[in-house]
Structures are given as C-alpha cells and as structure tokens.
Short mmCIF file of C-alpha atoms in Angstrom, two decimals:
data_model
loop_
_atom_site.label_atom_id
_atom_site.label_comp_id
_atom_site.label_asym_id
_atom_site.label_seq_id
_atom_site.Cartn_x
_atom_site.Cartn_y
_atom_site.Cartn_z
CA MET A 295 58.89 -32.28 80.52
CA GLU A 296 61.50 -35.17 78.54
CA SER A 297 61.24 -37.06 82.10
CA GLN A 298 57.64 -37.26 82.03
CA LEU A 299 57.67 -38.50 78.44
CA LEU A 300 59.82 -41.02 79.40
CA ASN A 301 57.01 -42.38 81.90
CA TRP A 302 54.52 -42.08 79.42
CA MET A 303 56.39 -43.74 76.97
CA ILE A 304 56.84 -46.80 79.40
CA PHE A 305 53.45 -46.86 80.47
CA THR A 306 51.16 -45.67 77.18
CA PRO A 307 50.91 -49.54 76.13
CA ALA A 308 50.26 -50.74 79.48
CA ILE A 309 46.99 -48.51 79.76
CA GLY A 310 46.13 -49.54 75.74
CA ALA A 311 46.40 -52.91 76.89
CA GLY A 312 43.46 -51.93 79.94
CA LEU A 313 41.20 -50.32 77.52
CA CYS A 314 41.24 -53.79 75.42
CA LEU A 315 40.43 -55.29 78.27
CA LEU A 316 37.94 -53.50 79.14
CA PRO A 317 33.72 -54.83 78.68
CA GLY A 318 32.22 -54.04 75.46
CA ILE A 319 35.15 -53.19 73.81
CA SER A 320 34.87 -55.24 69.89
CA LYS A 321 37.99 -56.81 68.50
CA GLN A 322 37.97 -54.10 65.93
CA ALA A 323 38.35 -51.21 68.76
CA ALA A 324 40.86 -53.37 70.29
CA ARG A 325 43.09 -53.22 67.06
CA LYS A 326 42.84 -49.50 66.77
CA ILE A 327 43.62 -49.05 70.44
CA ALA A 328 46.41 -51.28 69.98
CA LEU A 329 47.74 -49.21 67.26
CA VAL A 330 46.66 -45.67 68.39
CA ALA A 331 49.28 -46.80 71.65
CA SER A 332 51.95 -47.68 69.49
CA LEU A 333 51.80 -44.44 67.77
CA ILE A 334 51.58 -42.64 70.50
CA THR A 335 54.59 -44.53 71.98
CA PHE A 336 56.55 -44.38 68.83
CA GLY A 337 55.34 -40.31 68.68
CA LEU A 338 57.02 -40.13 72.17
CA SER A 339 59.86 -41.91 71.19
CA ALA A 340 60.99 -40.03 68.20
CA GLN A 341 60.44 -36.33 70.43
CA ILE A 342 62.66 -37.49 73.01
CA ALA A 343 65.25 -38.73 70.24
CA THR A 344 64.94 -35.40 68.87
CA ALA A 345 65.40 -33.67 72.42
CA TYR A 346 68.10 -35.91 73.16
CA TYR A 347 70.20 -34.38 70.16
CA ALA A 348 69.17 -31.05 71.17
CA ALA A 349 70.94 -31.83 74.60
CA GLY A 350 74.13 -32.88 73.22
CA LEU A 351 73.82 -36.63 73.03
CA ASP A 352 76.49 -37.00 76.35
CA GLY A 353 75.51 -39.32 79.27
CA VAL A 354 71.98 -40.03 80.63
CA GLN A 355 69.22 -37.39 79.95
CA PHE A 356 65.62 -36.60 81.22
CA GLU A 357 65.98 -38.63 84.13
CA THR A 358 63.10 -39.79 86.93
CA SER A 359 64.40 -40.75 90.15
CA ILE A 360 61.56 -41.87 93.18
CA GLU A 361 61.62 -44.16 95.97
CA TRP A 362 60.62 -46.82 95.48
CA ILE A 363 61.11 -49.76 98.29
CA ALA A 364 63.09 -47.97 101.01
CA ALA A 365 64.02 -51.09 102.80
CA ILE A 366 66.45 -52.10 100.03
CA ASN A 367 66.90 -49.12 98.43
CA ALA A 368 65.26 -49.73 95.30
CA TYR A 369 64.50 -46.41 93.26
CA TYR A 370 62.13 -46.14 90.06
CA ARG A 371 64.92 -44.37 88.03
CA VAL A 372 64.61 -44.52 84.33
CA GLY A 373 66.50 -41.88 81.63
CA VAL A 374 67.90 -42.55 78.33
CA ASP A 375 71.55 -42.57 76.71
CA GLY A 376 73.27 -43.83 73.53
CA LEU A 377 73.34 -46.98 74.66
CA SER A 378 69.27 -47.26 75.02
CA LEU A 379 67.98 -44.67 72.56
CA PRO A 380 68.16 -46.60 69.48
CA LEU A 381 67.25 -49.99 71.05
CA VAL A 382 64.21 -47.79 72.16
CA LEU A 383 63.52 -46.26 68.37
CA LEU A 384 63.40 -49.57 67.13
CA THR A 385 61.29 -51.24 69.42
CA THR A 386 58.70 -47.99 68.73
CA SER A 387 58.98 -48.27 64.91
CA LEU A 388 58.29 -52.22 65.28
CA SER A 389 55.70 -51.85 67.39
CA ILE A 390 53.32 -50.18 65.08
CA LEU A 391 54.44 -52.66 61.89
CA ILE A 392 53.49 -55.81 64.91
CA VAL A 393 50.18 -54.52 65.22
CA LEU A 394 49.77 -54.16 61.76
CA ALA A 395 50.75 -57.67 61.00
CA SER A 396 48.24 -58.58 63.91
CA TRP A 397 45.38 -57.71 61.99
CA LYS A 398 44.05 -60.93 61.04
CA ILE A 399 44.14 -62.45 64.28
CA GLU A 400 40.39 -63.38 65.18
CA LYS A 401 40.86 -65.85 68.14
CA ALA A 402 40.66 -63.84 71.36
CA THR A 403 41.69 -60.40 70.01
CA ASN A 404 41.61 -58.27 72.42
CA ALA A 405 43.77 -60.10 74.66
CA PHE A 406 46.06 -60.91 72.11
CA MET A 407 46.51 -57.12 72.06
CA ALA A 408 46.73 -56.08 75.99
CA LEU A 409 49.29 -58.84 76.23
CA TYR A 410 51.06 -57.75 73.43
CA LEU A 411 51.01 -54.15 75.00
CA PHE A 412 52.11 -55.21 78.22
CA LEU A 413 55.17 -57.10 76.41
CA PHE A 414 55.69 -53.74 75.05
CA THR A 415 55.72 -51.97 78.15
CA GLY A 416 58.26 -54.66 79.44
CA MET A 417 60.24 -54.13 76.95
CA MET A 418 60.99 -50.19 77.06
CA GLY A 419 61.11 -50.57 80.80
CA VAL A 420 64.05 -52.46 80.48
CA PHE A 421 65.85 -50.26 78.35
CA LEU A 422 65.25 -47.29 80.10
CA SER A 423 65.95 -48.28 83.66
CA LEU A 424 68.93 -47.16 85.19
CA ASP A 425 68.08 -49.09 88.63
CA MET A 426 68.95 -52.79 88.53
CA PHE A 427 66.24 -53.59 90.41
CA LEU A 428 63.84 -52.05 88.15
CA PHE A 429 65.35 -53.36 85.52
CA TYR A 430 64.92 -56.95 86.84
CA VAL A 431 61.26 -56.22 87.54
CA PHE A 432 60.95 -55.04 83.83
CA PHE A 433 62.91 -58.29 81.98
CA GLU A 434 60.94 -60.62 84.12
CA ILE A 435 57.29 -58.41 83.20
CA SER A 436 58.51 -59.17 79.38
CA LEU A 437 58.78 -63.04 80.23
CA LEU A 438 55.09 -63.56 81.39
CA PRO A 439 52.83 -62.09 78.14
CA MET A 440 55.38 -63.82 75.82
CA TYR A 441 54.75 -67.13 77.34
CA PHE A 442 50.89 -66.79 76.43
CA LEU A 443 51.32 -65.43 73.54
CA ILE A 444 53.62 -68.16 71.87
CA GLY A 445 51.07 -70.90 74.07
CA VAL A 446 47.92 -69.89 73.24
CA TRP A 447 47.88 -68.38 69.85
CA GLY A 448 51.11 -70.18 68.85
CA GLY A 449 51.08 -73.65 66.54
CA PRO A 450 50.12 -77.47 67.00
CA ARG A 451 53.22 -77.34 69.44
CA LYS A 452 52.71 -74.40 71.02
CA GLU A 453 52.60 -75.69 74.61
CA TYR A 454 55.63 -77.42 74.57
CA ALA A 455 57.58 -74.29 73.10
CA ALA A 456 55.84 -72.13 75.75
CA ILE A 457 57.13 -73.88 78.63
CA LYS A 458 60.50 -73.99 77.32
CA PHE A 459 61.19 -70.73 76.54
CA PHE A 460 59.54 -70.32 79.91
CA LEU A 461 62.23 -72.77 81.85
CA TYR A 462 65.22 -71.35 79.87
CA THR A 463 64.37 -67.48 80.54
CA LEU A 464 63.93 -67.91 83.95
CA ALA A 465 66.76 -69.75 84.88
CA GLY A 466 68.57 -67.35 83.28
CA SER A 467 66.30 -64.87 85.55
CA ILE A 468 68.15 -67.20 88.63
CA CYS A 469 71.57 -66.38 87.66
CA LEU A 470 71.05 -62.13 87.81
CA LEU A 471 68.50 -62.48 90.63
CA VAL A 472 71.55 -64.58 92.54
CA VAL A 473 74.15 -61.87 91.42
CA MET A 474 71.93 -59.05 92.55
CA LEU A 475 71.65 -60.59 95.86
CA GLY A 476 75.68 -60.76 96.17
CA LEU A 477 75.89 -57.10 94.55
CA TYR A 478 73.64 -55.90 97.29
CA PHE A 479 75.53 -57.36 100.23
CA LEU A 480 78.91 -56.51 98.63
CA THR A 481 78.75 -53.09 97.92
CA PRO A 482 76.95 -50.85 100.44
CA ALA A 483 80.27 -49.35 102.02
CA ALA A 484 81.17 -48.35 98.48
CA THR A 485 77.41 -47.30 97.08
CA GLY A 486 76.11 -45.62 99.78
CA ALA A 487 72.77 -45.05 101.26
CA GLY A 488 70.18 -44.92 98.42
CA ASN A 489 72.65 -45.99 95.71
CA THR A 490 72.66 -49.59 96.02
CA TRP A 491 71.31 -50.50 92.53
CA VAL A 492 71.98 -47.87 90.30
CA MET A 493 73.57 -49.03 87.09
CA VAL A 494 74.30 -45.59 85.54
CA SER A 495 73.61 -42.05 86.73
CA SER A 496 74.13 -38.20 84.91
CA ASP A 497 75.41 -37.15 87.93
CA PRO A 498 79.02 -37.31 88.33
CA GLY A 499 78.72 -36.89 92.29
CA VAL A 500 77.03 -40.12 92.98
CA VAL A 501 78.73 -43.33 93.03
CA THR A 502 77.28 -46.04 90.77
CA LEU A 503 77.54 -50.04 90.39
CA GLN A 504 80.22 -48.71 87.52
CA SER A 505 82.15 -46.62 89.32
CA GLU A 506 85.70 -46.72 90.04
CA ALA A 507 85.19 -47.53 93.74
CA VAL A 508 82.98 -50.41 93.27
CA ARG A 509 84.75 -51.89 90.54
CA GLY A 510 87.86 -51.47 92.71
CA LEU A 511 86.21 -54.00 94.65
CA PHE A 512 86.01 -56.62 92.06
CA ALA A 513 89.05 -55.71 90.05
CA GLN A 514 91.87 -59.18 90.27
CA THR A 515 93.92 -57.39 93.11
CA GLY A 516 90.23 -56.58 94.89
CA GLU A 517 89.00 -57.88 97.98
CA TYR A 518 86.03 -59.83 95.86
CA TRP A 519 87.70 -61.32 92.99
CA LEU A 520 85.78 -64.62 93.08
CA PHE A 521 83.14 -63.26 93.27
CA ALA A 522 83.31 -61.08 90.36
CA ARG A 523 84.22 -63.91 88.37
CA TRP A 524 81.21 -66.00 89.38
CA ALA A 525 79.16 -63.09 88.82
CA PHE A 526 80.77 -62.37 85.36
CA TRP A 527 79.42 -66.18 84.36
CA LEU A 528 76.47 -65.77 86.17
CA THR A 529 74.94 -62.70 84.52
CA PHE A 530 76.96 -63.55 80.96
CA ILE A 531 74.60 -67.07 80.97
CA ALA A 532 71.22 -64.97 82.49
CA PHE A 533 71.89 -62.57 79.25
CA ALA A 534 72.73 -65.66 76.47
CA ILE A 535 70.16 -67.48 77.33
CA LYS A 536 68.04 -64.18 76.37
CA LEU A 537 70.36 -63.16 72.83
CA PRO A 538 70.73 -66.52 72.52
CA LEU A 539 74.13 -68.16 72.36
CA ALA A 540 74.92 -71.78 71.25
CA PRO A 541 74.13 -74.41 73.53
CA LEU A 542 72.12 -71.92 75.52
CA HIS A 543 69.89 -71.59 72.23
CA THR A 544 67.30 -74.64 71.69
CA TRP A 545 64.29 -73.07 72.89
CA LEU A 546 64.17 -70.71 70.31
CA PRO A 547 64.02 -72.39 67.10
CA ASP A 548 60.52 -74.23 69.16
CA ALA A 549 59.55 -70.78 69.85
CA HIS A 550 59.61 -69.10 66.38
CA VAL A 551 58.43 -72.29 64.34
CA GLU A 552 55.24 -71.97 67.13
CA ALA A 553 54.84 -68.58 67.48
CA PRO A 554 52.14 -66.75 65.43
CA THR A 555 53.92 -64.58 62.90
CA PRO A 556 53.76 -60.86 64.55
CA ILE A 557 55.61 -62.62 67.53
CA SER A 558 58.46 -63.98 65.96
CA MET A 559 58.56 -60.50 64.88
CA ILE A 560 59.15 -59.11 67.71
CA LEU A 561 60.89 -61.80 69.33
CA ALA A 562 63.76 -61.88 66.52
CA GLY A 563 63.33 -57.86 66.18
CA VAL A 564 63.55 -56.97 69.87
CA LEU A 565 63.20 -59.51 72.49
CA LEU A 566 66.74 -61.03 71.55
CA LYS A 567 68.38 -57.57 71.84
CA MET A 568 67.68 -57.22 75.68
CA GLY A 569 70.51 -60.05 76.26
CA GLY A 570 72.79 -58.06 74.15
CA TYR A 571 72.05 -55.20 75.43
CA ALA A 572 72.10 -56.59 78.96
CA LEU A 573 75.62 -57.66 78.74
CA MET A 574 76.64 -53.81 77.46
CA ARG A 575 74.77 -52.72 80.04
CA ILE A 576 75.65 -54.85 82.93
CA THR A 577 77.92 -57.99 82.66
CA TYR A 578 81.10 -56.08 81.36
CA PRO A 579 81.02 -52.58 82.52
CA PHE A 580 80.32 -54.07 86.25
CA PHE A 581 83.16 -56.95 86.05
CA PRO A 582 85.76 -55.64 82.91
CA ASP A 583 88.61 -57.38 84.90
CA ALA A 584 86.57 -60.46 84.53
CA ALA A 585 85.72 -60.08 80.99
CA ARG A 586 89.47 -59.72 80.48
CA TYR A 587 90.17 -62.63 82.17
CA PHE A 588 87.72 -65.01 80.41
CA TRP A 589 87.54 -63.57 77.32
CA VAL A 590 88.96 -66.62 75.20
CA ALA A 591 86.01 -68.79 76.78
CA VAL A 592 83.47 -66.02 75.22
CA ALA A 593 85.14 -65.40 72.02
CA ILE A 594 84.91 -69.66 71.43
CA ILE A 595 81.37 -69.83 72.21
CA ALA A 596 80.32 -67.06 70.01
CA VAL A 597 82.44 -68.30 67.41
CA PHE A 598 80.55 -71.81 67.89
CA GLY A 599 77.23 -69.78 67.68
CA ILE A 600 77.61 -68.20 64.59
CA LEU A 601 79.27 -71.59 62.72
CA TYR A 602 76.31 -74.10 63.98
CA GLY A 603 73.45 -72.06 63.66
CA ALA A 604 75.29 -71.46 59.98
CA LEU A 605 75.09 -75.28 59.60
CA CYS A 606 71.85 -76.06 61.38
CA ALA A 607 70.22 -73.12 59.34
CA MET A 608 71.85 -75.05 55.64
CA ALA A 609 70.20 -77.75 57.33
CA GLN A 610 66.62 -77.20 57.43
CA THR A 611 63.62 -78.10 55.21
CA ASP A 612 61.28 -75.76 57.39
CA TRP A 613 61.45 -72.50 56.19
CA LYS A 614 60.90 -70.47 59.82
CA LYS A 615 63.30 -72.66 61.40
CA LEU A 616 66.08 -71.52 58.76
CA VAL A 617 65.57 -67.97 59.62
CA ALA A 618 65.20 -69.09 63.60
CA TYR A 619 68.60 -70.75 63.31
CA SER A 620 70.23 -67.47 61.42
CA SER A 621 69.36 -65.67 64.35
CA VAL A 622 71.07 -67.66 66.33
CA SER A 623 74.16 -67.32 63.98
CA HIS A 624 73.75 -63.72 63.82
CA MET A 625 73.58 -62.98 67.45
CA GLY A 626 77.16 -64.69 67.33
CA TYR A 627 78.75 -62.10 66.25
CA VAL A 628 76.87 -59.49 68.78
CA ALA A 629 78.96 -61.58 71.91
CA LEU A 630 81.96 -61.75 69.22
CA GLY A 631 81.96 -58.01 68.98
CA ILE A 632 81.26 -57.76 72.67
CA ALA A 633 83.76 -60.22 74.09
CA MET A 634 86.51 -58.71 71.75
CA MET A 635 86.78 -55.20 73.92
CA THR A 636 87.61 -53.27 70.96
CA ARG A 637 85.62 -50.00 70.23
CA THR A 638 84.91 -51.18 66.46
CA ALA A 639 84.21 -54.54 67.62
CA PHE A 640 81.34 -52.71 70.26
CA ASP A 641 80.17 -50.54 67.79
CA GLY A 642 79.57 -53.33 64.95
CA ALA A 643 77.90 -55.66 67.97
CA TYR A 644 75.79 -52.58 68.74
CA TYR A 645 74.65 -52.11 64.81
CA GLN A 646 74.40 -55.54 64.49
CA MET A 647 71.75 -55.51 66.52
CA ILE A 648 69.70 -52.64 65.00
CA GLY A 649 70.21 -54.59 61.40
CA HIS A 650 69.17 -57.68 62.75
CA GLY A 651 66.27 -56.38 64.36
CA ILE A 652 65.21 -54.82 60.81
CA SER A 653 66.10 -57.62 58.95
CA SER A 654 64.71 -61.00 60.93
CA ALA A 655 61.64 -59.11 61.36
CA LEU A 656 61.09 -58.63 58.04
CA MET A 657 62.17 -62.15 57.14
CA PHE A 658 59.91 -63.76 59.26
CA PHE A 659 57.10 -61.22 57.70
CA LEU A 660 57.92 -62.83 54.41
CA VAL A 661 57.91 -66.46 55.74
CA GLY A 662 54.64 -65.42 57.37
CA VAL A 663 53.26 -64.10 54.22
CA VAL A 664 53.44 -67.51 52.28
CA TYR A 665 52.48 -69.26 55.63
CA GLU A 666 48.66 -67.83 55.64
CA ARG A 667 48.21 -69.25 52.20
CA ALA A 668 50.00 -72.32 51.92
CA HIS A 669 49.98 -73.48 55.58
CA HIS A 670 53.02 -75.09 55.30
CA ARG A 671 56.43 -74.02 55.22
CA ASP A 672 58.17 -77.46 53.27
CA LEU A 673 61.23 -75.08 51.55
CA GLU A 674 60.91 -78.14 49.14
CA ARG A 675 57.06 -77.94 48.06
CA PHE A 676 57.91 -74.01 47.11
CA GLY A 677 59.07 -72.81 43.95
CA GLY A 678 58.77 -70.03 41.45
CA LEU A 679 57.12 -67.61 43.68
CA TRP A 680 58.81 -64.14 42.49
CA LEU A 681 56.62 -65.04 39.05
CA LYS A 682 53.33 -65.64 41.51
CA TRP A 683 54.22 -62.35 43.52
CA PRO A 684 56.80 -59.96 41.30
CA GLY A 685 56.22 -57.22 44.28
CA TYR A 686 56.54 -59.48 47.08
CA GLY A 687 59.65 -61.05 45.40
CA GLY A 688 61.49 -57.70 45.43
CA TRP A 689 60.73 -56.96 49.01
CA SER A 690 62.23 -60.67 49.81
CA MET A 691 64.98 -60.00 47.77
CA VAL A 692 65.93 -57.04 50.14
CA GLY A 693 64.87 -58.62 53.29
CA PHE A 694 67.30 -61.69 52.78
CA PHE A 695 69.97 -60.40 50.93
CA ALA A 696 69.94 -57.68 54.17
CA GLY A 697 70.10 -60.67 56.65
CA MET A 698 72.82 -62.31 54.35
CA GLY A 699 74.91 -58.83 54.95
CA LEU A 700 75.41 -58.19 51.39
CA PRO A 701 76.90 -54.27 51.19
CA GLY A 702 74.70 -51.74 50.77
CA LEU A 703 71.94 -53.32 53.17
CA CYS A 704 71.81 -53.21 57.35
CA GLY A 705 73.32 -56.45 58.00
CA PHE A 706 76.38 -55.38 56.42
CA ILE A 707 77.87 -52.73 58.65
CA GLY A 708 77.26 -54.96 61.65
CA GLU A 709 79.26 -57.66 60.57
CA ILE A 710 82.26 -56.34 58.78
CA MET A 711 83.07 -54.09 61.74
CA VAL A 712 82.48 -56.82 64.02
CA LEU A 713 85.26 -58.82 61.98
CA LEU A 714 87.36 -55.88 61.86
CA GLY A 715 87.03 -55.04 65.45
CA THR A 716 88.17 -58.84 66.11
CA PHE A 717 91.76 -58.60 64.26
CA GLU A 718 91.98 -55.73 66.01
CA ALA A 719 92.21 -57.27 69.27
CA ALA A 720 95.53 -59.02 68.51
CA GLY A 721 96.70 -55.70 69.82
CA ASN A 722 95.03 -55.93 73.10
CA PRO A 723 97.05 -56.70 76.50
CA GLY A 724 96.88 -59.92 76.97
CA PHE A 725 95.24 -61.27 74.00
CA ASP A 726 97.22 -63.83 72.26
CA PRO A 727 97.30 -62.76 68.68
CA ALA A 728 97.44 -66.23 66.66
CA THR A 729 94.03 -67.00 69.09
CA VAL A 730 92.49 -63.71 67.53
CA TYR A 731 93.61 -64.66 64.34
CA THR A 732 91.93 -68.18 64.29
CA LEU A 733 89.05 -66.60 65.72
CA GLY A 734 88.58 -64.44 63.42
CA ILE A 735 89.13 -66.34 60.46
CA LEU A 736 86.40 -69.17 61.31
CA ALA A 737 84.11 -66.36 61.81
CA ALA A 738 84.97 -64.70 58.44
CA ALA A 739 84.40 -68.37 57.00
CA ALA A 740 80.79 -68.03 58.57
CA VAL A 741 80.10 -65.68 55.69
CA VAL A 742 80.39 -67.70 53.21
CA LEU A 743 78.07 -70.28 54.94
CA THR A 744 75.41 -67.67 55.70
CA ALA A 745 75.73 -67.00 51.56
CA GLY A 746 75.48 -70.67 50.98
CA TYR A 747 72.07 -71.46 53.09
CA ILE A 748 70.46 -67.76 52.08
CA LEU A 749 70.82 -68.45 48.30
CA TRP A 750 70.37 -72.04 48.73
CA MET A 751 66.55 -70.73 50.24
CA PHE A 752 66.24 -68.34 47.59
CA GLN A 753 66.92 -70.46 44.69
CA ARG A 754 63.96 -73.43 46.13
CA VAL A 755 61.03 -70.66 47.19
CA TYR A 756 61.38 -68.08 44.26
CA MET A 757 63.57 -69.39 41.35
CA GLY A 758 62.09 -71.83 38.76
CA PRO A 759 58.50 -72.50 37.11
CA GLU A 760 55.20 -71.05 39.00
CA LYS A 761 53.84 -73.95 41.31
CA PRO A 762 49.97 -75.26 39.89
CA ASP A 763 49.17 -74.92 43.61
CA TYR A 764 49.73 -71.02 43.79
CA LYS A 765 47.03 -70.35 41.76
CA GLU A 766 43.80 -70.72 44.94
CA TYR A 767 46.85 -68.17 46.78
CA ALA A 768 45.12 -64.83 47.39
CA SER A 769 47.17 -61.88 46.51
CA VAL A 770 49.39 -60.04 48.77
CA THR A 771 47.54 -57.01 50.51
CA GLY A 772 48.47 -53.52 50.68
CA ARG A 773 48.92 -53.84 54.25
CA GLU A 774 51.52 -56.75 54.12
CA TYR A 775 53.01 -54.79 50.81
CA VAL A 776 53.23 -51.40 53.55
CA ILE A 777 54.64 -53.73 56.50
CA MET A 778 57.19 -54.95 53.99
CA ALA A 779 57.97 -51.52 52.25
CA THR A 780 58.70 -50.06 55.38
CA LEU A 781 61.05 -52.63 56.44
CA GLY A 782 62.82 -52.97 53.36
CA ILE A 783 63.01 -49.32 53.31
CA ALA A 784 64.83 -49.81 56.21
CA ALA A 785 67.28 -52.29 55.60
CA VAL A 786 68.08 -49.93 52.57
CA VAL A 787 68.66 -46.80 54.96
CA PHE A 788 70.68 -48.04 57.60
CA GLY A 789 72.73 -50.53 55.41
CA ILE A 790 73.84 -46.40 53.71
CA VAL A 791 73.49 -44.37 56.50
CA PRO A 792 75.24 -46.37 59.57
CA VAL A 793 75.38 -42.73 61.45
CA LEU A 794 71.83 -42.51 61.79
CA VAL A 795 72.94 -45.35 64.79
CA PHE A 796 76.78 -44.09 65.59
CA ASN A 797 76.04 -40.23 66.22
CA LEU A 798 74.05 -41.02 69.15
CA THR A 799 75.99 -43.81 70.58
CA ASP A 800 79.18 -42.52 70.21
CA PRO A 801 79.62 -40.37 73.35
CA THR A 802 78.23 -43.36 75.34
CA PHE A 803 80.34 -45.59 74.14
CA THR A 804 83.15 -43.74 74.27
CA SER A 805 82.40 -43.75 78.43
CA ILE A 806 81.59 -47.35 78.56
CA MET A 807 85.28 -47.86 76.98
CA LYS A 808 87.15 -46.08 79.85
CA ILE A 809 84.78 -48.28 82.48
CA LEU A 810 86.50 -51.59 80.04
CA GLY A 811 89.92 -49.60 80.44
CA VAL A 812 89.91 -49.64 76.19
CA SER A 813 90.70 -46.47 74.54
CA GLY A 814 88.34 -44.92 71.97
#
C-alpha cells in the first residue's frame, strides 16, 4: 500500500500540472488546483513518514521495482529511507507555501502553476529514485521547468539568468552522464543482470553499486582505481554546481536576483539540496576510497566557498543578492561536513540542508514582501521598516537570525555539528591534524563574517527612523503573515528539537558510515 503512496506522491503534482493546462481553466482555478495538489502530496508524505516510523526506520522501505528499459537494465525503482525522507517532507511542506506565495502572479498563471508542479514532480523523483538511470531522468526533468520559470517570469535580465542556470546545470549533467556510462560498462560482472543501476536496495541479496563487490572494483587496490578518481571528481563537479560551491556558483546570484520570489524560495529551499543529497547518495558511497584520497582538496574548496560567499554577501547593496551569496556560504558547510567523513560532521551537513531550507525560503520571502511594494532592493534606501510593520519586523528577526546561526534556531545545529565534526576528523586515518585544524579554524571564523553581514543588513533595513516612502506601501496581508509565521515557527522548532530529523536519519546514516569505512 505504501509503495503505491510513493508513486502517487511523485506523480500527483504532474497530474495537477496537466489539469492546470486544460482549456477553460481560469487563473483562480489553476491556483486552487496547484494548492490542492500540493496539499495532497504533503498529506501522502506525512502518511509515508508515519508508516516509515512504524516500520522501524531501518533501510529502504515501500519499494516499487518495475522493469523499464530492458536493453540497458533500467528499472523504475523508487523507495524511501532516512536519507531521503526528511528532504521529501521539507519539499512537500515548502510546496504549499510556494503556491501561496505565487497567489498574486497574474502573467500566464496557468502555465506558471503547471511548470511549478512539473518541477515538484522532478524534485520528488530525485529524492525517491533508487535506480541511477531514473535518478538522472528526474534530475534532468527538474532543469527545464526552472529554466522557463526564471526566463519568463523573472526580472529585467531574466533571459541571461535562465540561460546561465541551464548551461551550468547541463554541464553538470554531462559530467554525471559520463560516469554513468563508465559504471554501466565496468560493473555488469559484479552486479548481474537487472541490477546495473541500483543505487541502494532493501534486499540484502541484491548486489548494488554500493556493495562491497562493486566498491572493491574502484578501491585503491582495485582494477579501476584510475576510473574511480576521475568518476569521483566528475560526480562531485556535477553536484557541486547544483549545491553550488565556489567557483561553480556564479549562476546562483543571477538566478536568484532575476527569479520571482516563490521560485527563489524553492530554488534555495530545495533545489540546492539536491546537490548535497546526491553527494551523500552517489559520490561518496560509490567512491569512498577516492573520497578519502581527495579529502584535502574537497575540504579546501568547501572552506573557500564558506569564506568567499560570506565576503561577497558583506559587499552587496542588493538585498536579494546578499541573501543569495549567503546561500553559497552556507552550502559550503554542507560540503565541508561531507568531506571530513566523520559521523558528527555528516549529520551536521545534512541538518544544515534542512535548516537552510527553512531559513533561506523565509529570507527570500521577506525580501519579496518588501520588493513587491518598494520595487527596488537597494539596501541604502531602506531603514525603519520595523516601525512601519512591527509584525513583519518580528518574523524578519527570526528568519535572518536563523540564517545567521543563532542558537535556538534551525541554522545553529548544522553549523556547530559540522565544525565539531571537522575537528574530530583529526583522528581519522590519513587525515593530517594540522590541516584539519587550519580548515576548522577558517570555517569557524566565517561565523563572525556571517554575523557581520546579517547584522549590518538588519541595521540598514529595519533600524532607524521610518522613511517617508513607506506611507505609500500597502499593509502586509494575512496570506503573507501565514507564510512568514509557518516558516518562522519551523525555524524555532527545528532549532530546539533536532531529533525530529535525527530520529529518521540515524539508521540510514549508520549504514552509510559503514560504507565510508567510518565508525558511527
């Protein structure tokens, strides 16, 4: 029964998208269809989470496996485990708020809602795929709707931003495709017919790409060690672009600045997380020896991204671009936590994705509320907004302080665990303690930079006397307060009760740590 719920969860948004495009469907009807599809999908995800908890939280559950393309052993194989379930819940929850945030979009409303729902199906498919070929298909499906959502409904430079986003992501997809071709031709003898693309399986008798037999092919003493090193970097680049990590990040500020507010919310809240999820699902479990071999390089890239993103955010005068560069910095912590290969850092990296999904969506929405009224994002032209809208100012404090990593809010748990896990890595075999400590100190120093640009921004926008221009601004609506309050409450809850995530992830992460050769 639950396996069918997974399939409905993936394709309900696509059905809603088709309904939005039917002749005679009004704009208001399209909005309601999108909202109902999102509510149904969220309800299905909540039911799956309840059933997963009742089933013991261990391994892949509710698997569906149907032969799809027999010639290449490709299967429609989906299921859920502790690595995917929290991100599925984050996606379905945010989707309801995204539709509400899109309620005032008047330009081609039906097409906008349909494209968003197709994007929703792609995101769900990425997180629930157990077959690598199927994962690749959904990974690509999520690319095209975002291109049009930015290119049609974006700002003045929307075409440039959309093309840049498309080309960067397509380049990453090509890197992934090259690795898939290599895996296809190198692993048949080890995997056996029908299991060529299986990323993880609930059946211990099935040899998967994460199995000891396959991993042995790509170990340092294995036959294909050269391939493993190339494959590690190609998949890393593919997913680092999506995450994104500096210097592969340059598409992100342009995409965020030009995208409409709800699309910026889902881009920061979920799409970036597909990169971190794929690193944890594919890159590191498939090539753990290569991951240990290149740990210094990956950690340096991650720390560079943390510092570079924070410094760039500090230099911005465009409010939305400041929030965009903050995402580059925060995603660097995700990469650092994965690179250090300790259980604490790995848990922290995953929680950073959940916390950032909440806080970044809230921050982009807070910027969008003001932009709809001011029609500019120049930080130097604001000031005293808290006096104009005290309630809005209160939720802004929650959202931006969560992004800053204030203890008690969702941004703190992931960052502190990544930093603790980084210093723990000094005890890992083959990890040079001096290098580990240096990287850990630099990453910890970035916390000060983050506090600097968030507090400076808050001072310029919210403090001081109220501007005369604000008299013409319309009041914040009840719909906008619902979105802010929902995300703000979530930021507090997940800052205080992290076990809501760790209870779901713990058994799965224990298995992944064994694959990586780490105790935990």
